[in-house]
Amino acid sequence: MAFDKALDDKFETSTASPVILNHRYLDDEQLSKDEQLQALKEIFEQNIRQKEIDALVAYLRPTLRGQHPPHISLLGKAGVGKTATALLILSHLQQVAQRKGVELRYEHLDLTTPRPCFRAMNDLACLLDASKRYTKGISIDEMAGRIEDKLSGYKGYLVLFVDEIDHVNTDMDNTFLKFLVRRLPQAIPAKLILIFASNRLGWRQNIDSRVKSFLKVNDIIFDPYNAVDLQKILRVRVTKALNAGMVDAGVVEKIAGLASREHGDARKAVELLSNAALIAERQGTRVRLETVDAAYEALETNSYLEFVKCGPPHLQAVLYAAILCLEDSEKHAVTEDIYNFYSKVCDEAGLSQLSERRVYDLLLELELYGYIRSRKVSLGRHGRRKEMKLLIPPTVISQLKSRIQEHLKG
DNA sequence: TGTCCACAGGAAATACGGGGGT
DNA sequence: ACCCCCGTATTTCCTGTGGACA
């Protein structure tokens, strides 16, 4: 009886004042394409990315007069709205073109994770419905042929928005880019406009010069969002997804401040908001400033652990060795020290050891992800070495250790 | 001031895996 | 069943270099 009553109470208190009203608006993945566009419009209505939008529109306008605009490259860090802006403008452009009787279509090739040229090509073929999905086995030329066949009947404009172009692993002569820039425009009747997006400003630096000379591009650079922009973006989410009455004053400002100081990444800012809301909902409280702190910390811990889950076993073993070697000494360690620990870890886990050179590279990788930091030290005529130390917050270390142990056993 | 160690880190070679064509 | 193609991981090999020491 008392238990029933207690459960009743629990349901009552948690439904009395919900924090989250519409879950889906905290995660773009869950929104339909139209809903996404609608949300984007609301954000861009507030004078965000005006400069970039104007530039993009100016570059694309010639299509409506039947001229051929140059290719475009959108540059800027992750989460600064490159994709969002491009999709919004392209969908609008398509509508306008339709009204004016100009034949125009656009495709969004999203290369979210790094992939070889072959897969990029295959993805493009799938996007255009020109081929089924292959993992391997078919030649790249064959794939190119199928794409060309598929497009052979289309004579209008074709805007190909290649998102995260730098994720295509560059083979020695940039097969994928060469195809897009040199071969495809020759092979099909359509007027091809390429729009590239990339996180790395210099993605064109290390491409083949013969391709480069064909690649006339206009750059549009996206700066990271500032705190004011982020506030506007977050407010839209708050009104769409949350019970605004349950969000304390200053929460949005605080998240925007944190995010703008660290990365200016809107996606991460929304993720932080979403996490804070989830925590508040679970605890049955309002979203307070302290909730934001808790969410921030949870996200940080989580990112350390998440990486372990998907990393290859040897990387985990090296990380584990690095932790064992470095956790309780203020002293720095050198590559060899960690390699010794790594050997032991491999023995215990039944892994075959990798060469020291390889482990050296894995350590570099760990450094890239912020687990360790290294410093080059010269000892004069006694050669040179690299000293490393752990950067993982002490609170995370024990969780991390047990997580890796599980993984290496399983 | 020049020497020269010992390692960082680049480059090329090699092994490997896995799927499709025939 | 065998061969070919492509991409990735790892090994092997080698060069270049910062700076304490003679």
Short mmCIF file of N, CA and C (backbone and C1' of nucleotides) in Angstrom, two decimals, chain C residues 4-16:
data_model
loop_
_atom_site.label_atom_id
_atom_site.label_comp_id
_atom_site.label_asym_id
_atom_site.label_seq_id
_atom_site.Cartn_x
_atom_site.Cartn_y
_atom_site.Cartn_z
P DC C 4 45.00 -12.69 -61.64
"O5'" DC C 4 44.12 -11.38 -61.46
"C5'" DC C 4 42.88 -11.26 -62.14
"C4'" DC C 4 42.11 -10.10 -61.56
"C3'" DC C 4 42.99 -8.90 -61.20
"O3'" DC C 4 42.38 -7.71 -61.68
"C1'" DC C 4 41.69 -9.56 -59.33
P DC C 5 43.19 -6.38 -61.73
"O5'" DC C 5 42.40 -5.48 -60.69
"C5'" DC C 5 40.97 -5.44 -60.71
"C4'" DC C 5 40.49 -4.79 -59.43
"C3'" DC C 5 41.37 -3.63 -58.97
"O3'" DC C 5 40.59 -2.47 -58.89
"C1'" DC C 5 40.95 -5.16 -57.18
P DC C 6 41.25 -1.08 -58.71
"O5'" DC C 6 41.03 -0.84 -57.16
"C5'" DC C 6 39.70 -0.82 -56.64
"C4'" DC C 6 39.79 -0.86 -55.13
"C3'" DC C 6 40.74 0.20 -54.56
"O3'" DC C 6 39.98 1.15 -53.85
"C1'" DC C 6 41.03 -1.94 -53.52
P DG C 7 40.64 2.34 -53.13
"O5'" DG C 7 40.70 1.82 -51.63
"C5'" DG C 7 39.51 1.30 -51.03
"C4'" DG C 7 39.83 0.90 -49.62
"C3'" DG C 7 40.69 1.92 -48.88
"O3'" DG C 7 40.16 2.11 -47.57
"C1'" DG C 7 41.78 -0.19 -48.89
P DT C 8 40.85 3.02 -46.55
"O5'" DT C 8 41.62 1.98 -45.63
"C5'" DT C 8 40.87 0.89 -45.08
"C4'" DT C 8 41.77 0.09 -44.18
"C3'" DT C 8 42.60 0.94 -43.21
"O3'" DT C 8 42.43 0.39 -41.93
"C1'" DT C 8 44.01 -0.54 -44.43
P DA C 9 43.16 0.99 -40.68
"O5'" DA C 9 44.30 -0.09 -40.45
"C5'" DA C 9 43.94 -1.45 -40.39
"C4'" DA C 9 45.17 -2.27 -40.08
"C3'" DA C 9 46.06 -1.70 -38.99
"O3'" DA C 9 46.47 -2.78 -38.18
"C1'" DA C 9 47.31 -1.92 -41.00
P DT C 10 47.33 -2.57 -36.93
"O5'" DT C 10 48.78 -2.87 -37.50
"C5'" DT C 10 49.04 -4.17 -38.03
"C4'" DT C 10 50.44 -4.21 -38.59
"C3'" DT C 10 51.53 -3.69 -37.64
"O3'" DT C 10 52.38 -4.78 -37.36
"C1'" DT C 10 51.83 -2.87 -39.85
P DT C 11 53.70 -4.61 -36.51
"O5'" DT C 11 54.80 -4.70 -37.67
"C5'" DT C 11 54.55 -5.53 -38.79
"C4'" DT C 11 55.74 -5.45 -39.73
"C3'" DT C 11 57.09 -5.26 -39.06
"O3'" DT C 11 58.04 -6.05 -39.77
"C1'" DT C 11 56.71 -3.47 -40.56
P DT C 12 59.52 -6.24 -39.19
"O5'" DT C 12 60.43 -5.76 -40.42
"C5'" DT C 12 59.84 -5.55 -41.68
"C4'" DT C 12 60.69 -4.57 -42.47
"C3'" DT C 12 62.09 -4.31 -41.93
"O3'" DT C 12 63.00 -4.36 -43.01
"C1'" DT C 12 60.96 -2.26 -42.23
P DC C 13 64.57 -4.30 -42.77
"O5'" DC C 13 64.90 -2.85 -43.33
"C5'" DC C 13 64.24 -2.39 -44.51
"C4'" DC C 13 64.55 -0.92 -44.70
"C3'" DC C 13 65.93 -0.48 -44.23
"O3'" DC C 13 66.58 0.18 -45.29
"C1'" DC C 13 64.26 0.97 -43.38
P DC C 14 68.08 0.64 -45.15
"O5'" DC C 14 67.88 2.20 -44.98
"C5'" DC C 14 66.92 2.87 -45.80
"C4'" DC C 14 66.72 4.26 -45.27
"C3'" DC C 14 68.03 4.95 -44.84
"O3'" DC C 14 68.11 6.20 -45.46
"C1'" DC C 14 66.38 5.16 -43.16
P DT C 15 69.50 6.92 -45.52
"O5'" DT C 15 69.05 8.46 -45.54
"C5'" DT C 15 67.72 8.79 -45.90
"C4'" DT C 15 67.24 9.89 -44.97
"C3'" DT C 15 68.29 10.95 -44.63
"O3'" DT C 15 67.69 12.21 -44.74
"C1'" DT C 15 67.33 10.12 -42.66
P DG C 16 68.55 13.48 -44.97
"O5'" DG C 16 67.84 14.52 -43.99
"C5'" DG C 16 66.51 14.34 -43.62
"C4'" DG C 16 66.28 14.94 -42.24
"C3'" DG C 16 67.19 16.12 -41.92
"O3'" DG C 16 66.40 17.06 -41.24
"C1'" DG C 16 67.46 14.45 -40.27
#
